Amino acid sequence: MNGQFNVTPTVEEYEFQTKRTPGKTGLMMISIGGNNGTTLCATIIANHHNIIWHTKAGVQQPNYIGSLFRASTVRIGTEPGSGKEVHVPVSDVLPMVHPNDLVLGGWDISGVPMDKAMERAQVLDYDLQRQVAPYIALLGKPLPSIYYPDFIAANQEARADNMIRGTDKAAHLEHIHADIRKFKKDNELDQVVVFWTANTECYSDIVPGVNDTADNLLASIKMSHSEVSPSTLFAVAAILEGEPFINGAPQNTFVPGAIELAEHHHSFIGGDDLKSGQTKLKSVLAEFLVNAGIKPLSIASYNHLGNNDGHNLSAERQFRSKEISKSSVVDDMVDVNCLLYKAPEVRPKGVPIGKGEHPDHIVVIKYVPAVGDSKRAIDKYYSEIFCGGRSTINIFNECEDSLLATPLILDLTILTELLTRVQYHKVTRNAAKQKDFAPLYSVLSLLSYMLKAPLVKPGTEVINSLNRQCNALEGFLKACIGLEGSSDLLLETRIW
Amino acid sequence: MNGQFNVTPTVEEYEFQTKRTPGKTGLMMISIGGNNGTTLCATIIANHHNIIWHTKAGVQQPNYIGSLFRASTVRIGTEPGSGKEVHVPVSDVLPMVHPNDLVLGGWDISGVPMDKAMERAQVLDYDLQRQVAPYIALLGKPLPSIYYPDFIAANQEARADNMIRGTDKAAHLEHIHADIRKFKKDNELDQVVVFWTANTECYSDIVPGVNDTADNLLASIKMSHSEVSPSTLFAVAAILEGEPFINGAPQNTFVPGAIELAEHHHSFIGGDDLKSGQTKLKSVLAEFLVNAGIKPLSIASYNHLGNNDGHNLSAERQFRSKEISKSSVVDDMVDVNCLLYKAPEVRPKGVPIGKGEHPDHIVVIKYVPAVGDSKRAIDKYYSEIFCGGRSTINIFNECEDSLLATPLILDLTILTELLTRVQYHKVTRNAAKQKDFAPLYSVLSLLSYMLKAPLVKPGTEVINSLNRQCNALEGFLKACIGLEGSSDLLLETRIW
Amino acid sequence: MNGQFNVTPTVEEYEFQTKRTPGKTGLMMISIGGNNGTTLCATIIANHHNIIWHTKAGVQQPNYIGSLFRASTVRIGTEPGSGKEVHVPVSDVLPMVHPNDLVLGGWDISGVPMDKAMERAQVLDYDLQRQVAPYIALLGKPLPSIYYPDFIAANQEARADNMIRGTDKAAHLEHIHADIRKFKKDNELDQVVVFWTANTECYSDIVPGVNDTADNLLASIKMSHSEVSPSTLFAVAAILEGEPFINGAPQNTFVPGAIELAEHHHSFIGGDDLKSGQTKLKSVLAEFLVNAGIKPLSIASYNHLGNNDGHNLSAERQFRSKEISKSSVVDDMVDVNCLLYKAPEVRPKGVPIGKGEHPDHIVVIKYVPAVGDSKRAIDKYYSEIFCGGRSTINIFNECEDSLLATPLILDLTILTELLTRVQYHKVTRNAAKQKDFAPLYSVLSLLSYMLKAPLVKPGTEVINSLNRQCNALEGFLKACIGLEGSSDLLLETRIW
Amino acid sequence: MNGQFNVTPTVEEYEFQTKRTPGKTGLMMISIGGNNGTTLCATIIANHHNIIWHTKAGVQQPNYIGSLFRASTVRIGTEPGSGKEVHVPVSDVLPMVHPNDLVLGGWDISGVPMDKAMERAQVLDYDLQRQVAPYIALLGKPLPSIYYPDFIAANQEARADNMIRGTDKAAHLEHIHADIRKFKKDNELDQVVVFWTANTECYSDIVPGVNDTADNLLASIKMSHSEVSPSTLFAVAAILEGEPFINGAPQNTFVPGAIELAEHHHSFIGGDDLKSGQTKLKSVLAEFLVNAGIKPLSIASYNHLGNNDGHNLSAERQFRSKEISKSSVVDDMVDVNCLLYKAPEVRPKGVPIGKGEHPDHIVVIKYVPAVGDSKRAIDKYYSEIFCGGRSTINIFNECEDSLLATPLILDLTILTELLTRVQYHKVTRNAAKQKDFAPLYSVLSLLSYMLKAPLVKPGTEVINSLNRQCNALEGFLKACIGLEGSSDLLLETRIW
């Protein structure tokens, strides 16, 4: 009232229980023959067999640098004597599946065998490729995949030579479902994570009666409705099989009917769009600026790349999916600061008029074959500071696209596997009323840290702040072993 | 043992008590006639009198953009009905002094009157200067200051025409002490914050018997010892008067004897070096990279600017002070991640050999008169990613130096004033043993967020992570009103 | 033959004759109320009246920096005694019209008076605007202009409130023609240069029977054919009046019929598109790289700006005109080096198959209101060097768009006026056959130095190399006073 | 007089005669085992044996991209029928030595064999190194070289294990002289170019009586005077042997006595400092800006690199040599434009007071091991434009240092060899007075195009403009085959 708030602290107590050891885990990728897919397979092979290779700079060891769960540490407390902080590898906090132990498989609309596909990707050093080739060749040719030309760029047609036959979407669904079951059985897996790392599709229209509920979606598949995308079919197959499905691309695979279906089956889903480079940095920079009381007036983001992802995105409709996923990142940063950005005016009944003040924000992606997999991103922040001053921050960012993306696929797989083992219940004093432990909610919003446009529980707010995503994840992992989240209050250093 | 840790959660309970209203507060700056000093005075005048001015882009309002305490918000909870997060201006959480109410004064070795000094600074728009001039002229000429040529660059001599006479350091101390008392009395102040925003001095040698204890320091002042710098004299004067002293420059004003003296007098001190631009951004970027599992191999930072700060720093010894303060920022980021950076080998008794692996880190500052107060900073991050990949991030950063620094001076003043009003005691169940409320410890490490090389309680660790500094500050402010710090766990969004 | 060439030096002798003094000259701009138009008027006023103004950096003098003819020098030879080179201002080589003496006028579809239009442009410092305002106000309101919505972006409609009535294109032509005559008469001018500095139009289709010949074009105007653009109408009006017309925008104002009409009337025309910023730099960089034997593989150019030009270009069809004009600049650099870029294969009869090897080249322009007239351009050159090496050059370029463009408008006007005074004949030994002096050819290709997509004599090659354009201009000016072009051979410094 | 000049065109006629075929040519490098030396040898081997190699992007061919004489074309005229311009490879204009035919040898203070030295350099792709290794190993170990610790950085001592014994400079001179003779004889060479591509030395003081005349220099060598540098000794050895000596580093190897000695022996010399990257680009940019009437106010240049050149330059005195060579490049651009930069005031007798107006210009080089041979250069141009506007151009430039430098060494060698074959005489009408053909002057200023601080004939002006250097070279080559230099006047395209 009157802009005043009464704040009431509330406390609820929960107990967590985590199954100790990860089971034997598979990872099935859609587009296993693409840049991400081949890079992931090749680098797991390199790590597994400890293949070292030569570059002009000398001998290079395989590693998992860039993976949160293999290369980061977490602060777990203070050494009693010295007061020194203690950090341990994240992977030591809880038992997690090791990437070297993942069983790999998947589909691709291109039937090029895996060793040739790795070569086509042009991502890894030649001397590494040379040594990995005989191993990766053992993965053979990807499973036939689903290709509906309407959903991806026309320029992808030249690659499409390995498709499941026919146009019956229900048959396609059943085919994929069978592929997953067979893969599990053949490899004696406890679990398999199904991962979309294929082309960005254009958005599906959300049409009442078509994809708005679980039942409608299943019915639409039966009648091969045109609005059902390949990625949604893969997601439905995984959901029906009870296996987690992660969407690493920006399109709205998870139409409302798909989310509802996951809830019904208590299956896990997560998405959307790997947060690998420019967007991740932007979320950090934008938050930094606004937190520092500096007001971005415009953010101009330009990208170009020359891999097949760039090729597909050079089509207008596919780019549009990407643009949406990349644009939302600054929205919540603006919303939280009504001192810098004027909130929209509000009509009598609390309905806002328009969007309120907002920085200009443009996103451009271009296809430039010459640069290959090496993505070049430029961000220009133009901001207002104190009393009419201006701040200009221009960022050039250059990195192999697939080497940023691949560790994220690993992290999402590792974290997803872990979350399937966590159970919780609310603690009540009345033992009679104490409920059994239950698995987490279907939409794994704790994956947000690695995702550009995080899918969250319907009705809850999306949090784009990387710091907050990180805090949440750290807090959750610690909660699983009974520790409190990090407080940086460190009161003992402030008092006598 | 064996790399394994047993973690034991510990709980201590504290109570805080904060005096409701801020008193009438003064701000005395050393170098009030410099770019920061004049910009601060002029912008407070502009805000206080609501002076609007014209630029080519139209009409400009005065504001405090860039000030954490005037332009930022803090999340205080969730709206019960909608589950929406609620953010309020930081300044609404606790009563704080408003910058418009600060009483301004200070010293300068240059006796140019304040209106001419503002013009010399070339920071603010001409049409703002034109209107502010008659008001700022009322502040007259700065008080004479202390000038010891050994401590600042030779090129500053041309400005030095307004000095306290003689070479007797004890007399200088007394003169400054009297200035502070007179300023308080004349303006009927409850409190005055003394703020060093003058030239970077070279480091003082820490010499046993000279400045290592409070007594030795006082004795050294009596004998006009050459190692006692002007900034230390100002600090001692403030400490003896019981008023807070903040060091906004990088030199080691707070020699051990000065810190001990502050402890003895229960006076407050804070420092060192305003964290305004490149370093602040670097702390964010470096933390971002390491947290993302990306391993910086080299960080090259180049700056140039054309204001008097740049002129002074073009001298080797003064630059050295700055270089030290700017370099430490990546140290703790490296220390926390033993997966990316090999820790030093350790001798039998736990003594480390050498420094361990560390990124190359260079810092260059150059004086380029043509760019004036507009600082141009460049940072190049060259990092290793997944399996031998490389990431390059190049940042151009351009901003008026004084427009970034001035809001930090305000924030440090506001926060310092607030912290002088906070008292605490540890809660014990035994009422008889319950101690009285006591003020905070002398070294105000909660100011770290605004400082490049935070001064902390001796024996405790410096935290450079901007996120952690921010969390600490937010947590402390909330603790003062009985709220818990932010948890981003948001468990209700993860479960059924 | 067989890749061998026989080179035969040929010599022809010409005589030039230049009318000594420039006449009284007018400049009529289409879009006089736009950013370029108002900036040009305001800065001529400032120079003419020697108005000085204040900025935060001090007192600023008016000047013509950025104008080749007012701020550059040319080497005219060597001092006999010392051997030192002698450079003189270009303006001293031949008599030229001084910008201060130009009589200003023009049209605009927006009827905002000139002082308000200058304010709307947000280009010049406020304190300069303040002083110029009473003078520029005397220019009153622009003449009504021609507005055909099909040719410019829909977003321009909001500005269009000052149009010549009706839809009869012949009447519009006559109206403009009358405007020119009246302007000349009222101001007692010897000559008036008509200059298109208005919105970029979309391209006109070249349709046989419509605009392919002079007669067809005139007939099409009579029947108000939809393919006749406003800029072509203005050009035709100037041509018919015998006054030079310059097109400062990228569209194909000069359809073949317009060029033929100019030839018939021996009128002068020049274009297209002011070469102010990114393209000019690109022509230099691209030539530098290829000359250095470095092979650009891709050139990615991104721009954004927030002025009305940017607004108009945010429409797809108008952007297309700009994209064409900006793209051609690297074509000839590629064509000349068959060692770096494989020429296209050639069919038996010499017809090339395809385009041959070419660098990837993209151009993006975006509208970002926040940056106003300050254009931000980024160019990324990615090149192959020696034995598989790679060179990356990234350029950030930031400048007020109109402050770069305005001096070019002046230079084009000055040079055009000069060229109308030059006459030539070929020297023959047979005096009887000696022809009279004749004026230059209608298409003034010597203007190329200031133009992005130079219009040249049909059937001759376009030269984009800035160095060669510069050499040509310098050589021509020197030829007019009987000097040879620069030779840098300087043989006397190479021999004994 | 009175700022007016009378210009009198003068004509002199010369005839040139060029020996048809290049002889068998050797190239002896000082520091053959360094990055440039090993890269040059390895790439010649790769080209000679047509070694192809794999990179992640596919198969790579060896080439001489980046060499003016192997990868550039020159316009030689216009096709009679079509009027189209004709460009031919530079190497087709005159017979030149082919790099594949050079016989390679040289000295190094490090005795690492050539295959290991190539590996140490970390410049070429691993798969190329792998194949080149057996061939380059045949070059064995470099000849022992001269090491005087005073002249190079202390950090080079660790590499110095292959030195000619003793401290007698005359003996050292004789040793080198003998090495050259032996190399010629052993390889049956017609000629050998001696090339300094070793460490930057500090400047030698020019001391009257020591190195100011040829005789004094020879005497100083006899007495092992401390001011005689290793590079001067190598130069003297080559001069005495009558073989050309090129200095690819910035120090003043060519003290006045060395130049006089070369004149006495009619030997050829050239220098100083390879113009490979940042400086070359700067000369182009600075000239572009000033020619466009844009006035640079400051140019800030930062570099870092991690190869041994960077290591040596991290020492203050060696850096100083480099700084001088890099700074001069903008001097002549400023001198030629008295409209933009105020000339110095002049005393009665024509003596200038001070330097006149000049842009701020800083150059920084830092050693950052992590980036290896990949040099990162940053240039920031801050300029004044029209009526108080500002232009900012920021350039990031990244390239393998040695891959830019190596083609320049080739070009200098090829051009030097060619120039030794050119002879000239002045044409007189009086046949009796016609002098014989004579070789060119000793200092080969036509090499300027590839050199940062061109050595020119004493008393003549240094020309830094890359365009003018290029024009001179092109004009000279054409003059050798009887063609006129390029005129871009193209009059036929300007007239009817």
PDB file of N, CA and C in Angstrom, chain C residues 141-186:
ATOM      1  N   LYS C 141      11.094  28.355 -43.364  1.00  0.00           N
ATOM      2  CA  LYS C 141      10.566  27.007 -43.515  1.00  0.00           C
ATOM      3  C   LYS C 141      11.009  26.477 -44.869  1.00  0.00           C
ATOM      4  N   PRO C 142      11.389  25.211 -44.975  1.00  0.00           N
ATOM      5  CA  PRO C 142      11.789  24.675 -46.275  1.00  0.00           C
ATOM      6  C   PRO C 142      10.654  24.774 -47.304  1.00  0.00           C
ATOM      7  N   LEU C 143      11.050  24.802 -48.571  1.00  0.00           N
ATOM      8  CA  LEU C 143      10.042  24.739 -49.637  1.00  0.00           C
ATOM      9  C   LEU C 143       9.344  23.384 -49.588  1.00  0.00           C
ATOM     10  N   PRO C 144       8.076  23.339 -49.987  1.00  0.00           N
ATOM     11  CA  PRO C 144       7.381  22.036 -50.012  1.00  0.00           C
ATOM     12  C   PRO C 144       8.089  21.096 -50.983  1.00  0.00           C
ATOM     13  N   SER C 145       8.103  19.824 -50.645  1.00  0.00           N
ATOM     14  CA  SER C 145       8.850  18.846 -51.422  1.00  0.00           C
ATOM     15  C   SER C 145       7.916  17.759 -51.962  1.00  0.00           C
ATOM     16  N   ILE C 146       8.498  16.788 -52.640  1.00  0.00           N
ATOM     17  CA  ILE C 146       7.704  15.717 -53.247  1.00  0.00           C
ATOM     18  C   ILE C 146       7.746  14.480 -52.355  1.00  0.00           C
ATOM     19  N   TYR C 147       6.602  13.921 -52.076  1.00  0.00           N
ATOM     20  CA  TYR C 147       6.540  12.748 -51.201  1.00  0.00           C
ATOM     21  C   TYR C 147       5.747  11.647 -51.883  1.00  0.00           C
ATOM     22  N   TYR C 148       6.436  10.594 -52.335  1.00  0.00           N
ATOM     23  CA  TYR C 148       5.747   9.417 -52.867  1.00  0.00           C
ATOM     24  C   TYR C 148       6.025   8.280 -51.905  1.00  0.00           C
ATOM     25  N   PRO C 149       5.035   7.884 -51.104  1.00  0.00           N
ATOM     26  CA  PRO C 149       5.275   6.942 -50.002  1.00  0.00           C
ATOM     27  C   PRO C 149       5.932   5.640 -50.447  1.00  0.00           C
ATOM     28  N   ASP C 150       5.713   5.247 -51.700  1.00  0.00           N
ATOM     29  CA  ASP C 150       6.298   3.972 -52.147  1.00  0.00           C
ATOM     30  C   ASP C 150       7.807   3.960 -52.085  1.00  0.00           C
ATOM     31  N   PHE C 151       8.417   5.117 -52.164  1.00  0.00           N
ATOM     32  CA  PHE C 151       9.864   5.148 -52.333  1.00  0.00           C
ATOM     33  C   PHE C 151      10.651   5.219 -51.027  1.00  0.00           C
ATOM     34  N   ILE C 152      10.000   5.645 -49.965  1.00  0.00           N
ATOM     35  CA  ILE C 152      10.726   5.689 -48.686  1.00  0.00           C
ATOM     36  C   ILE C 152       9.959   4.907 -47.628  1.00  0.00           C
ATOM     37  N   ALA C 153      10.593   4.765 -46.481  1.00  0.00           N
ATOM     38  CA  ALA C 153      10.008   3.898 -45.456  1.00  0.00           C
ATOM     39  C   ALA C 153       8.691   4.456 -44.935  1.00  0.00           C
ATOM     40  N   ALA C 154       7.813   3.548 -44.554  1.00  0.00           N
ATOM     41  CA  ALA C 154       6.509   3.951 -44.035  1.00  0.00           C
ATOM     42  C   ALA C 154       6.660   4.817 -42.793  1.00  0.00           C
ATOM     43  N   ASN C 155       7.759   4.586 -42.037  1.00  0.00           N
ATOM     44  CA  ASN C 155       7.912   5.351 -40.797  1.00  0.00           C
ATOM     45  C   ASN C 155       8.180   6.837 -41.042  1.00  0.00           C
ATOM     46  N   GLN C 156       8.399   7.226 -42.294  1.00  0.00           N
ATOM     47  CA  GLN C 156       8.654   8.635 -42.586  1.00  0.00           C
ATOM     48  C   GLN C 156       7.362   9.445 -42.699  1.00  0.00           C
ATOM     49  N   GLU C 157       6.255   8.733 -42.752  1.00  0.00           N
ATOM     50  CA  GLU C 157       5.001   9.444 -42.989  1.00  0.00           C
ATOM     51  C   GLU C 157       4.731  10.499 -41.913  1.00  0.00           C
ATOM     52  N   ALA C 158       5.134  10.189 -40.696  1.00  0.00           N
ATOM     53  CA  ALA C 158       4.871  11.108 -39.592  1.00  0.00           C
ATOM     54  C   ALA C 158       5.528  12.467 -39.799  1.00  0.00           C
ATOM     55  N   ARG C 159       6.618  12.484 -40.553  1.00  0.00           N
ATOM     56  CA  ARG C 159       7.306  13.752 -40.786  1.00  0.00           C
ATOM     57  C   ARG C 159       6.725  14.541 -41.956  1.00  0.00           C
ATOM     58  N   ALA C 160       5.962  13.873 -42.820  1.00  0.00           N
ATOM     59  CA  ALA C 160       5.582  14.467 -44.105  1.00  0.00           C
ATOM     60  C   ALA C 160       4.390  15.390 -43.963  1.00  0.00           C
ATOM     61  N   ASP C 161       4.656  16.664 -43.826  1.00  0.00           N
ATOM     62  CA  ASP C 161       3.561  17.635 -43.680  1.00  0.00           C
ATOM     63  C   ASP C 161       3.788  18.873 -44.546  1.00  0.00           C
ATOM     64  N   ASN C 162       4.683  18.745 -45.530  1.00  0.00           N
ATOM     65  CA  ASN C 162       5.056  19.931 -46.312  1.00  0.00           C
ATOM     66  C   ASN C 162       5.289  19.517 -47.764  1.00  0.00           C
ATOM     67  N   MET C 163       4.186  19.061 -48.402  1.00  0.00           N
ATOM     68  CA  MET C 163       4.346  18.478 -49.720  1.00  0.00           C
ATOM     69  C   MET C 163       3.703  19.342 -50.804  1.00  0.00           C
ATOM     70  N   ILE C 164       4.280  19.259 -51.976  1.00  0.00           N
ATOM     71  CA  ILE C 164       3.633  19.847 -53.140  1.00  0.00           C
ATOM     72  C   ILE C 164       2.367  19.030 -53.392  1.00  0.00           C
ATOM     73  N   ARG C 165       1.290  19.713 -53.658  1.00  0.00           N
ATOM     74  CA  ARG C 165      -0.006  19.048 -53.763  1.00  0.00           C
ATOM     75  C   ARG C 165      -0.114  18.141 -54.986  1.00  0.00           C
ATOM     76  N   GLY C 166      -1.089  17.277 -54.925  1.00  0.00           N
ATOM     77  CA  GLY C 166      -1.482  16.519 -56.098  1.00  0.00           C
ATOM     78  C   GLY C 166      -0.608  15.321 -56.374  1.00  0.00           C
ATOM     79  N   THR C 167      -0.929  14.625 -57.460  1.00  0.00           N
ATOM     80  CA  THR C 167      -0.200  13.419 -57.805  1.00  0.00           C
ATOM     81  C   THR C 167       0.306  13.470 -59.243  1.00  0.00           C
ATOM     82  N   ASP C 168       0.205  14.639 -59.851  1.00  0.00           N
ATOM     83  CA  ASP C 168       0.642  14.794 -61.246  1.00  0.00           C
ATOM     84  C   ASP C 168       2.151  15.041 -61.277  1.00  0.00           C
ATOM     85  N   LYS C 169       2.917  14.035 -61.730  1.00  0.00           N
ATOM     86  CA  LYS C 169       4.367  14.146 -61.656  1.00  0.00           C
ATOM     87  C   LYS C 169       4.911  15.236 -62.574  1.00  0.00           C
ATOM     88  N   ALA C 170       4.244  15.453 -63.691  1.00  0.00           N
ATOM     89  CA  ALA C 170       4.691  16.519 -64.585  1.00  0.00           C
ATOM     90  C   ALA C 170       4.536  17.870 -63.894  1.00  0.00           C
ATOM     91  N   ALA C 171       3.446  18.029 -63.192  1.00  0.00           N
ATOM     92  CA  ALA C 171       3.244  19.274 -62.444  1.00  0.00           C
ATOM     93  C   ALA C 171       4.304  19.425 -61.354  1.00  0.00           C
ATOM     94  N   HIS C 172       4.623  18.304 -60.710  1.00  0.00           N
ATOM     95  CA  HIS C 172       5.658  18.348 -59.676  1.00  0.00           C
ATOM     96  C   HIS C 172       6.992  18.781 -60.267  1.00  0.00           C
ATOM     97  N   LEU C 173       7.305  18.205 -61.420  1.00  0.00           N
ATOM     98  CA  LEU C 173       8.554  18.579 -62.090  1.00  0.00           C
ATOM     99  C   LEU C 173       8.578  20.070 -62.366  1.00  0.00           C
ATOM    100  N   GLU C 174       7.489  20.565 -62.901  1.00  0.00           N
ATOM    101  CA  GLU C 174       7.440  21.988 -63.242  1.00  0.00           C
ATOM    102  C   GLU C 174       7.568  22.856 -61.995  1.00  0.00           C
ATOM    103  N   HIS C 175       6.936  22.406 -60.924  1.00  0.00           N
ATOM    104  CA  HIS C 175       7.000  23.143 -59.664  1.00  0.00           C
ATOM    105  C   HIS C 175       8.457  23.280 -59.180  1.00  0.00           C
ATOM    106  N   ILE C 176       9.158  22.167 -59.216  1.00  0.00           N
ATOM    107  CA  ILE C 176      10.549  22.172 -58.762  1.00  0.00           C
ATOM    108  C   ILE C 176      11.402  23.048 -59.681  1.00  0.00           C
ATOM    109  N   HIS C 177      11.175  22.862 -60.967  1.00  0.00           N
ATOM    110  CA  HIS C 177      11.903  23.654 -61.954  1.00  0.00           C
ATOM    111  C   HIS C 177      11.718  25.150 -61.660  1.00  0.00           C
ATOM    112  N   ALA C 178      10.494  25.515 -61.392  1.00  0.00           N
ATOM    113  CA  ALA C 178      10.195  26.921 -61.082  1.00  0.00           C
ATOM    114  C   ALA C 178      10.887  27.359 -59.798  1.00  0.00           C
ATOM    115  N   ASP C 179      10.909  26.455 -58.802  1.00  0.00           N
ATOM    116  CA  ASP C 179      11.603  26.775 -57.546  1.00  0.00           C
ATOM    117  C   ASP C 179      13.065  27.131 -57.809  1.00  0.00           C
ATOM    118  N   ILE C 180      13.698  26.339 -58.661  1.00  0.00           N
ATOM    119  CA  ILE C 180      15.116  26.573 -58.940  1.00  0.00           C
ATOM    120  C   ILE C 180      15.303  27.928 -59.625  1.00  0.00           C
ATOM    121  N   ARG C 181      14.492  28.163 -60.636  1.00  0.00           N
ATOM    122  CA  ARG C 181      14.602  29.443 -61.363  1.00  0.00           C
ATOM    123  C   ARG C 181      14.393  30.628 -60.439  1.00  0.00           C
ATOM    124  N   LYS C 182      13.380  30.512 -59.595  1.00  0.00           N
ATOM    125  CA  LYS C 182      13.073  31.614 -58.686  1.00  0.00           C
ATOM    126  C   LYS C 182      14.229  31.860 -57.707  1.00  0.00           C
ATOM    127  N   PHE C 183      14.784  30.759 -57.208  1.00  0.00           N
ATOM    128  CA  PHE C 183      15.886  30.871 -56.241  1.00  0.00           C
ATOM    129  C   PHE C 183      17.073  31.583 -56.885  1.00  0.00           C
ATOM    130  N   LYS C 184      17.365  31.223 -58.107  1.00  0.00           N
ATOM    131  CA  LYS C 184      18.465  31.870 -58.821  1.00  0.00           C
ATOM    132  C   LYS C 184      18.191  33.370 -59.010  1.00  0.00           C
ATOM    133  N   LYS C 185      16.974  33.633 -59.442  1.00  0.00           N
ATOM    134  CA  LYS C 185      16.641  35.029 -59.732  1.00  0.00           C
ATOM    135  C   LYS C 185      16.633  35.870 -58.453  1.00  0.00           C
ATOM    136  N   ASP C 186      15.949  35.348 -57.437  1.00  0.00           N
ATOM    137  CA  ASP C 186      15.832  36.108 -56.193  1.00  0.00           C
ATOM    138  C   ASP C 186      17.207  36.417 -55.601  1.00  0.00           C
TER     139      ASP C 186
END
